[in-house]
Tab-separated table of C-alpha atoms in Angstrom:
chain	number	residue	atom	x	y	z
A	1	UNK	CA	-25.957	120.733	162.639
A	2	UNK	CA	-26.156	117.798	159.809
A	3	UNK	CA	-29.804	118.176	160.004
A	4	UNK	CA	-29.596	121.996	159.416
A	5	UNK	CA	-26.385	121.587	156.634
A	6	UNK	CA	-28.215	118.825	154.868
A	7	UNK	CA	-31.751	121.232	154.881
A	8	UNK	CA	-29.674	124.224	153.716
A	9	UNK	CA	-28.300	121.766	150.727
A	10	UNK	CA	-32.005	120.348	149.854
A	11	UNK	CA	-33.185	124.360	149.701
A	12	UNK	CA	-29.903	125.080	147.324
A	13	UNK	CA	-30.684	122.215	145.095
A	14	UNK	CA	-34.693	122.909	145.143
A	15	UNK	CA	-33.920	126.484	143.908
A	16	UNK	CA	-31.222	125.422	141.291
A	17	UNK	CA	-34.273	123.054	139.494
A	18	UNK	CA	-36.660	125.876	139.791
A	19	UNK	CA	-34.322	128.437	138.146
A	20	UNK	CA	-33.152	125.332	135.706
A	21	UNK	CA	-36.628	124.950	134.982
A	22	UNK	CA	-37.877	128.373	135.095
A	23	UNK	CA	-35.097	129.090	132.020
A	24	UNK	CA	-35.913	126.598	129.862
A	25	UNK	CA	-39.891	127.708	129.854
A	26	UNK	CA	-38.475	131.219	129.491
A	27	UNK	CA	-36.428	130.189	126.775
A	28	UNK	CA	-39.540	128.734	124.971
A	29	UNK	CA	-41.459	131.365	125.408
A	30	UNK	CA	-39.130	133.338	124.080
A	31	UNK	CA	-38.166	135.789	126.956
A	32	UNK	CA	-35.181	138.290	126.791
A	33	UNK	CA	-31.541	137.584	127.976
A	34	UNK	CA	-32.308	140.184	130.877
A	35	UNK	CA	-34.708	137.929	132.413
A	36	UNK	CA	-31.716	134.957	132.340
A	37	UNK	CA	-29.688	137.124	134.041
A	38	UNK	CA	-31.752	138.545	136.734
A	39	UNK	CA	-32.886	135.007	137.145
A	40	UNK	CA	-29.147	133.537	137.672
A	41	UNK	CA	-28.367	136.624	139.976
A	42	UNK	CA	-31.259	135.570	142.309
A	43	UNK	CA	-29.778	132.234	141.843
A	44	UNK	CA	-26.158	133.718	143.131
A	45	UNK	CA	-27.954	135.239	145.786
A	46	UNK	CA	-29.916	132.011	147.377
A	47	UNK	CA	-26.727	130.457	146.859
A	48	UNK	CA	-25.015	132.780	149.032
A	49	UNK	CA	-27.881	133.129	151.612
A	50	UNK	CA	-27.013	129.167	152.521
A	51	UNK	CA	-23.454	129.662	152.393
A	52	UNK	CA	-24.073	132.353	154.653
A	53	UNK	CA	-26.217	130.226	157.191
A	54	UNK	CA	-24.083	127.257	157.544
A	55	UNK	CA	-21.372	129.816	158.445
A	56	UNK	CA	-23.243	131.177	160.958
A	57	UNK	CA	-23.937	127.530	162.251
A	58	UNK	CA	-20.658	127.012	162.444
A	59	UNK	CA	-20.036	129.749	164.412
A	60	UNK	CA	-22.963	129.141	167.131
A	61	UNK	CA	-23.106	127.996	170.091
A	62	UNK	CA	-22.935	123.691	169.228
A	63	UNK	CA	-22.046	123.086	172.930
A	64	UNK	CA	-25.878	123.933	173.904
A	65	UNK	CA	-27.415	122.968	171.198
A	66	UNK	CA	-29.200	119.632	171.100
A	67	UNK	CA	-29.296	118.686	167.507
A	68	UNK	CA	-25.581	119.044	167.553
A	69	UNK	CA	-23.455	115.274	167.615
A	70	UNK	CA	-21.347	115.159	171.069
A	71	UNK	CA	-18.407	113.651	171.246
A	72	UNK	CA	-15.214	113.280	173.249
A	73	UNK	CA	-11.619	115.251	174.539
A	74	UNK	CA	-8.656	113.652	176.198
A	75	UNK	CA	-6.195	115.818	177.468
A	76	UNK	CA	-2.467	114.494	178.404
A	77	UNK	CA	-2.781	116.676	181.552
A	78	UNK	CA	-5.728	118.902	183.304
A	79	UNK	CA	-3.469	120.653	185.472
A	80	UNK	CA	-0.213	122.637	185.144
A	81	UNK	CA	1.938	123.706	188.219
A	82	UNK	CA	4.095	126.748	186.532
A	83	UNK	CA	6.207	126.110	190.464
A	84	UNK	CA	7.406	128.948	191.888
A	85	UNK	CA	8.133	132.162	189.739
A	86	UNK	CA	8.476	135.754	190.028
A	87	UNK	CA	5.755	138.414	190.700
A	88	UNK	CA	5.069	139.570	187.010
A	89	UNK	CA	7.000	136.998	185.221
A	90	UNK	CA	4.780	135.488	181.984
A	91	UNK	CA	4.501	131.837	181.873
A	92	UNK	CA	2.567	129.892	179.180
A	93	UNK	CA	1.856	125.840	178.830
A	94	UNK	CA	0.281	124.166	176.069
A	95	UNK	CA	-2.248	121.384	177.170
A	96	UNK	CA	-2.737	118.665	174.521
A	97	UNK	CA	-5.729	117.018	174.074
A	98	UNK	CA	-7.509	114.322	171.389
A	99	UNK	CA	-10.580	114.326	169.893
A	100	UNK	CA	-11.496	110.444	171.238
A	101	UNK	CA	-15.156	110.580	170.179
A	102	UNK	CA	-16.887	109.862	166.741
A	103	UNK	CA	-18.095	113.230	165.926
A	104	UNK	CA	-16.077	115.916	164.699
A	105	UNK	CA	-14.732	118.078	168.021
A	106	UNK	CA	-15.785	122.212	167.768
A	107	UNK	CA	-14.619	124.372	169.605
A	108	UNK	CA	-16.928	127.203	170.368
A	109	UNK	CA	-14.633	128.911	173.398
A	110	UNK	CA	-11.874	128.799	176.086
A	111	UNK	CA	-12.055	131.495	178.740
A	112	UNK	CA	-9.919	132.487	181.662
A	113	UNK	CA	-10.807	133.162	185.320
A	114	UNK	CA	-9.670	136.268	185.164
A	115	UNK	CA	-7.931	138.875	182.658
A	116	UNK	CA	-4.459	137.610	183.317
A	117	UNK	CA	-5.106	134.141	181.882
A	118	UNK	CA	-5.556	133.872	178.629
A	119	UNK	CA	-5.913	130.517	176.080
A	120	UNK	CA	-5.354	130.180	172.878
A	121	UNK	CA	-7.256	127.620	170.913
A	122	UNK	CA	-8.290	126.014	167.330
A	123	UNK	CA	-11.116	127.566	165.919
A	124	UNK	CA	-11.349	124.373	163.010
A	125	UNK	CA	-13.198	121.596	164.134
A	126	UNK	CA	-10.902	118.772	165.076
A	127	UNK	CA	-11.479	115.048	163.338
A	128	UNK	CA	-12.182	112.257	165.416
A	129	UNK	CA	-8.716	110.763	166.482
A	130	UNK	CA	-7.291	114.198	165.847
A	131	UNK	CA	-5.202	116.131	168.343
A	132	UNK	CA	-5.248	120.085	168.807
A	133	UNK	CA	-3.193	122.227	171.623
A	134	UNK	CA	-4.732	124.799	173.734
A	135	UNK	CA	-2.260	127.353	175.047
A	136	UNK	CA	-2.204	128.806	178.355
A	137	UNK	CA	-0.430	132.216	179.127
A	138	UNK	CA	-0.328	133.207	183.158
A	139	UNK	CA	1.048	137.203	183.630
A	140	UNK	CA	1.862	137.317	187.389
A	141	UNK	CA	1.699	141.469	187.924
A	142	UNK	CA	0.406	142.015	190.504
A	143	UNK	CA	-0.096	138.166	192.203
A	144	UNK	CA	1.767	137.700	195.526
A	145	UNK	CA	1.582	134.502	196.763
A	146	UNK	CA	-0.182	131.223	195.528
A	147	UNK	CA	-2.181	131.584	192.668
A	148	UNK	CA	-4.790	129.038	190.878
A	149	UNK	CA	-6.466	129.823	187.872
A	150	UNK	CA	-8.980	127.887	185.721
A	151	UNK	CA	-9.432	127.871	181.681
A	152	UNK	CA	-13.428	126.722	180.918
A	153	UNK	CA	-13.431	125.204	178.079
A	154	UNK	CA	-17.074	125.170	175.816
A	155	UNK	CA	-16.976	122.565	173.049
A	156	UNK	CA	-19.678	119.651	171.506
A	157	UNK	CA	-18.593	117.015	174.132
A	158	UNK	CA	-20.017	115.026	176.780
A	159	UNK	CA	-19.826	116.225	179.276
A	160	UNK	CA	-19.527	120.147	178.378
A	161	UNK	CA	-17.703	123.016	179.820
A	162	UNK	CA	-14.251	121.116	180.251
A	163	UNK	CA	-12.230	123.117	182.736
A	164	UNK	CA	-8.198	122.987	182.808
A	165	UNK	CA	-6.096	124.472	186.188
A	166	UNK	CA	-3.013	126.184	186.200
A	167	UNK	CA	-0.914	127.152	189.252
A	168	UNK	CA	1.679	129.269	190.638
């Protein structure tokens, strides 16, 4: 991701000399305003191309991707016993975890076992020595009996998917 943020920068500041430069040989050459300003709209535009692009990094997939720094979550716990509760009672716990490695910790997704087990979870990268929550809601309708569940974490770390365990 640094390799493709610092490439997007290089492009941005290539294509703000060339425009620079393109101006000031318009300029002598005495070209019209309308060629300034188509040339600083196509400016805007490459401009907003990159922003675009690291965006979209940010948004991929970092856990399988190579180029991508790993680093490192602690949680306080891995596993939550709700005890014993009643068939369609909602329970939630919040598992806290730190970012222990030296790379900025992303996030890309947390996902249930099933549709009655959903997390909640930052969607900012987390600083190294940060700490971040990752909430766990259980409905019960329709579970009799013992129930275990799993949340499967996908993140930048080592090693990656992380998986948490609640039961009832």
């Amino acid at each position: 991701m640094k390799k493709l943020l610092s490439l997007l920068l290089v492009a941005g500041v290539v294509s703000l000399n060339v425009a620079c430069n393109s101006e000031a040989s318009s300029d002598a050459a005495g070209n019209d305003t309308a060629t300034k300003v188509e040339k600083a709209v196509d400016l805007k535009k490459s401009a907003n191309a990159a922003g675009d692009a690291i965006k979209d990094a940010a948004k991929g997939d970092t856990a399988a991707d190579p180029d991508v720094p790993k680093t490192k979550m602690e949680f306080a716990d891995m596993t939550h016993d709700f005890g014993t509760i009643d068939e369609g009672d909602k329970v939630s716990h919040v598992f806290k975890f730190k970012n222990t490695g030296d790379e900025p910790l992303i996030i890309n997704s947390a996902k249930g076992s099933c549709g009655c087990t959903v997390p909640e979870w930052p969607k900012e990268p987390i600083a190294p020595g940060g700490q971040g929550d990752i909430k766990v809601e259980f409905n019960s309708k329709g579970k009799k009996n013992k129930q275990t569940k799993t949340v499967t974490i996908n993140a930048n770390t080592d090693p990656n998917p992380t998986r948490l365990t609640i039961k009832a």
